[in-house]
C-alpha cells in the first residue's frame, strides 16, 4: 500500500526529473546549434533543478516509488526536450522522395498543400523514376512525410538536415 505522502513524493520526483532532463536535452541541443548564451541560461536552471532532484533521490534510495517516479520523469522529460528542440529549431530538413515514373501525383499532392516540391528525372532500379525534394522547417517534416506515405506508399524517402533554412513560408496547419 502506498501512503498519500509517498505518492505525492513519487509524483514530485517524476515532475522534477521531467523538468531536469527536459532542460538538459534542450541545453545540449542549443549548444550543438552554437547558441551559447541560451545554452548557458538553460544550464543554470537545469543545475538548480538537478540538485533538488538528486539530493532527494539519494536521501531516499530505499523508496522504490520515488525511484520509479524519477525514471518515468527522465523518460518523459527526454521526449519533451527533444520535441521542444525540434519546435524551436531555426533550421530545416530536406525531404527527398524517389518514386517510379514521372512523380506527378506526388508533386501535385505536395504543391496542392503548399509545399514547393522540386522534381528531377532519374533512372531507378526498374526504369524511369523521379526524385522530389522539399525543404521544410524541422518541426513540419512529418506533415510532408504524411503526404508522401499517403500518395506514394512505395516511395523511397530520406531526410537530410539543413542547418539553415530560407525560402517560402510553411503552409498553415
Tab-separated table of C-alpha atoms in Angstrom:
chain	number	residue	atom	x	y	z
A	1	UNK	CA	0.000	0.000	0.000
A	2	UNK	CA	1.337	3.431	-0.945
A	3	UNK	CA	0.663	6.168	1.537
A	4	UNK	CA	-0.549	9.530	0.306
A	5	UNK	CA	2.681	11.352	1.197
A	6	UNK	CA	4.759	8.730	-0.621
A	7	UNK	CA	2.543	9.035	-3.713
A	8	UNK	CA	2.952	12.805	-3.663
A	9	UNK	CA	6.727	12.404	-3.224
A	10	UNK	CA	6.808	9.980	-6.165
A	11	UNK	CA	4.837	12.374	-8.389
A	12	UNK	CA	7.082	15.256	-7.307
A	13	UNK	CA	10.165	13.233	-8.239
A	14	UNK	CA	8.655	12.486	-11.652
A	15	UNK	CA	7.865	16.163	-12.217
A	16	UNK	CA	11.308	17.370	-11.120
A	17	UNK	CA	13.081	14.714	-13.199
A	18	UNK	CA	10.907	15.669	-16.178
A	19	UNK	CA	11.954	19.311	-15.865
A	20	UNK	CA	15.613	18.498	-15.198
A	21	UNK	CA	16.046	16.119	-18.139
A	22	UNK	CA	13.923	18.265	-20.439
A	23	UNK	CA	16.214	21.210	-19.677
A	24	UNK	CA	19.323	19.067	-20.137
A	25	UNK	CA	18.115	17.879	-23.547
A	26	UNK	CA	17.282	21.424	-24.573
A	27	UNK	CA	20.678	22.713	-23.342
A	28	UNK	CA	22.565	20.113	-25.354
A	29	UNK	CA	20.534	20.917	-28.467
A	30	UNK	CA	21.038	24.664	-28.084
A	31	UNK	CA	24.782	24.392	-27.617
A	32	UNK	CA	25.048	21.969	-30.545
A	33	UNK	CA	23.465	24.712	-32.695
A	34	UNK	CA	26.066	27.173	-31.360
A	35	UNK	CA	23.561	29.126	-29.264
A	36	UNK	CA	25.983	29.513	-26.375
A	37	UNK	CA	24.195	32.156	-24.308
A	38	UNK	CA	20.826	30.405	-24.493
A	39	UNK	CA	22.516	27.091	-23.642
A	40	UNK	CA	24.214	28.641	-20.611
A	41	UNK	CA	20.968	30.162	-19.353
A	42	UNK	CA	19.174	26.824	-19.637
A	43	UNK	CA	22.129	25.102	-17.925
A	44	UNK	CA	21.773	27.382	-14.882
A	45	UNK	CA	18.132	26.434	-14.434
A	46	UNK	CA	18.917	22.801	-15.089
A	47	UNK	CA	21.618	22.800	-12.375
A	48	UNK	CA	19.208	24.062	-9.723
A	49	UNK	CA	16.510	21.532	-10.601
A	50	UNK	CA	19.029	18.678	-10.845
A	51	UNK	CA	20.431	19.493	-7.395
A	52	UNK	CA	16.927	19.268	-5.923
A	53	UNK	CA	16.175	16.001	-7.713
A	54	UNK	CA	19.486	14.317	-6.989
A	55	UNK	CA	19.603	15.254	-3.293
A	56	UNK	CA	16.044	13.987	-2.809
A	57	UNK	CA	16.762	10.766	-4.669
A	58	UNK	CA	19.980	9.998	-2.754
A	59	UNK	CA	18.300	10.763	0.577
A	60	UNK	CA	15.538	8.268	-0.248
A	61	UNK	CA	17.260	5.398	-2.066
A	62	UNK	CA	15.056	2.904	-0.235
A	63	UNK	CA	11.897	4.323	-1.797
A	64	UNK	CA	11.148	2.390	-4.972
A	65	UNK	CA	8.192	4.679	-5.633
A	66	UNK	CA	10.472	7.696	-5.799
A	67	UNK	CA	12.996	5.837	-7.947
A	68	UNK	CA	10.227	4.823	-10.369
A	69	UNK	CA	8.904	8.389	-10.349
A	70	UNK	CA	12.405	9.591	-11.218
A	71	UNK	CA	12.739	7.023	-14.038
A	72	UNK	CA	9.385	7.992	-15.525
A	73	UNK	CA	10.250	11.683	-15.294
A	74	UNK	CA	13.584	11.082	-17.058
A	75	UNK	CA	11.905	9.194	-19.909
A	76	UNK	CA	9.127	11.716	-20.455
A	77	UNK	CA	11.494	14.674	-19.973
A	78	UNK	CA	13.778	13.351	-22.704
A	79	UNK	CA	10.919	13.143	-25.177
A	80	UNK	CA	9.600	16.579	-24.202
A	81	UNK	CA	13.048	18.165	-24.513
A	82	UNK	CA	13.545	16.698	-27.974
A	83	UNK	CA	10.108	17.855	-29.097
A	84	UNK	CA	10.726	21.363	-27.760
A	85	UNK	CA	14.099	21.459	-29.501
A	86	UNK	CA	12.531	20.412	-32.791
A	87	UNK	CA	9.846	23.061	-32.417
A	88	UNK	CA	12.394	25.800	-31.652
A	89	UNK	CA	14.820	24.808	-34.401
A	90	UNK	CA	15.662	27.574	-36.842
A	91	UNK	CA	16.962	25.042	-39.292
A	92	UNK	CA	15.117	22.723	-41.533
A	93	UNK	CA	15.295	19.438	-43.294
A	94	UNK	CA	15.117	18.351	-46.893
A	95	UNK	CA	12.709	15.515	-47.500
A	96	UNK	CA	13.835	13.558	-50.548
A	97	UNK	CA	11.469	11.080	-52.161
A	98	UNK	CA	12.159	8.778	-55.093
A	99	UNK	CA	9.152	7.383	-56.960
A	100	UNK	CA	8.802	5.268	-60.069
A	101	UNK	CA	7.605	7.107	-63.156
A	102	UNK	CA	7.110	10.834	-63.500
A	103	UNK	CA	6.159	11.554	-59.851
A	104	UNK	CA	3.351	13.864	-60.997
A	105	UNK	CA	0.830	12.603	-58.436
A	106	UNK	CA	3.167	13.187	-55.517
A	107	UNK	CA	4.298	16.565	-56.820
A	108	UNK	CA	0.665	17.684	-57.239
A	109	UNK	CA	-0.236	16.424	-53.759
A	110	UNK	CA	2.663	18.315	-52.180
A	111	UNK	CA	2.088	21.512	-54.132
A	112	UNK	CA	-1.681	21.469	-53.532
A	113	UNK	CA	-0.955	21.578	-49.802
A	114	UNK	CA	1.505	24.446	-50.175
A	115	UNK	CA	4.792	22.550	-50.194
A	116	UNK	CA	7.014	23.666	-53.090
A	117	UNK	CA	8.418	20.399	-54.394
A	118	UNK	CA	11.264	20.314	-56.883
A	119	UNK	CA	11.433	17.247	-59.084
A	120	UNK	CA	14.277	15.808	-61.124
A	121	UNK	CA	14.086	12.936	-63.591
A	122	UNK	CA	16.142	9.899	-62.726
A	123	UNK	CA	16.661	6.274	-63.585
A	124	UNK	CA	15.762	3.785	-60.903
A	125	UNK	CA	16.239	0.068	-60.496
A	126	UNK	CA	13.248	-0.670	-62.710
A	127	UNK	CA	13.450	2.209	-65.183
A	128	UNK	CA	12.353	5.859	-65.174
A	129	UNK	CA	11.956	7.470	-61.760
A	130	UNK	CA	11.608	10.919	-60.262
A	131	UNK	CA	13.370	12.466	-57.287
A	132	UNK	CA	11.368	15.088	-55.391
A	133	UNK	CA	12.903	17.499	-52.903
A	134	UNK	CA	11.031	19.603	-50.360
A	135	UNK	CA	12.828	21.875	-47.876
A	136	UNK	CA	10.754	22.334	-44.739
A	137	UNK	CA	11.141	23.613	-41.184
A	138	UNK	CA	12.219	20.716	-38.986
A	139	UNK	CA	9.004	20.664	-36.991
A	140	UNK	CA	6.909	20.241	-40.170
A	141	UNK	CA	8.706	17.211	-41.668
A	142	UNK	CA	6.009	14.805	-40.506
A	143	UNK	CA	3.388	16.812	-42.421
A	144	UNK	CA	5.333	16.244	-45.646
A	145	UNK	CA	6.031	12.586	-44.855
A	146	UNK	CA	2.313	12.008	-44.265
A	147	UNK	CA	1.637	13.258	-47.806
A	148	UNK	CA	4.420	11.087	-49.256
A	149	UNK	CA	3.170	7.977	-47.429
A	150	UNK	CA	-0.448	8.577	-48.440
A	151	UNK	CA	0.224	9.463	-52.083
A	152	UNK	CA	3.178	7.215	-52.902
A	153	UNK	CA	3.435	4.451	-50.281
A	154	UNK	CA	6.024	2.633	-52.417
A	155	UNK	CA	8.325	5.674	-52.476
A	156	UNK	CA	11.817	5.570	-51.053
A	157	UNK	CA	12.357	8.642	-48.910
A	158	UNK	CA	15.075	10.086	-46.738
A	159	UNK	CA	15.602	13.193	-44.650
A	160	UNK	CA	18.686	15.407	-44.671
A	161	UNK	CA	19.372	18.050	-42.059
A	162	UNK	CA	19.585	21.583	-43.395
A	163	UNK	CA	21.250	23.760	-40.736
A	164	UNK	CA	19.936	26.865	-42.469
A	165	UNK	CA	16.513	27.157	-43.992
A	166	UNK	CA	15.278	30.038	-46.133
A	167	UNK	CA	12.508	30.102	-48.624
A	168	UNK	CA	8.779	30.121	-48.893
A	169	UNK	CA	6.968	30.049	-45.588
A	170	UNK	CA	5.493	26.759	-44.491
A	171	UNK	CA	1.789	26.381	-45.215
A	172	UNK	CA	-0.579	26.963	-42.317
A	173	UNK	CA	-1.722	23.897	-40.430
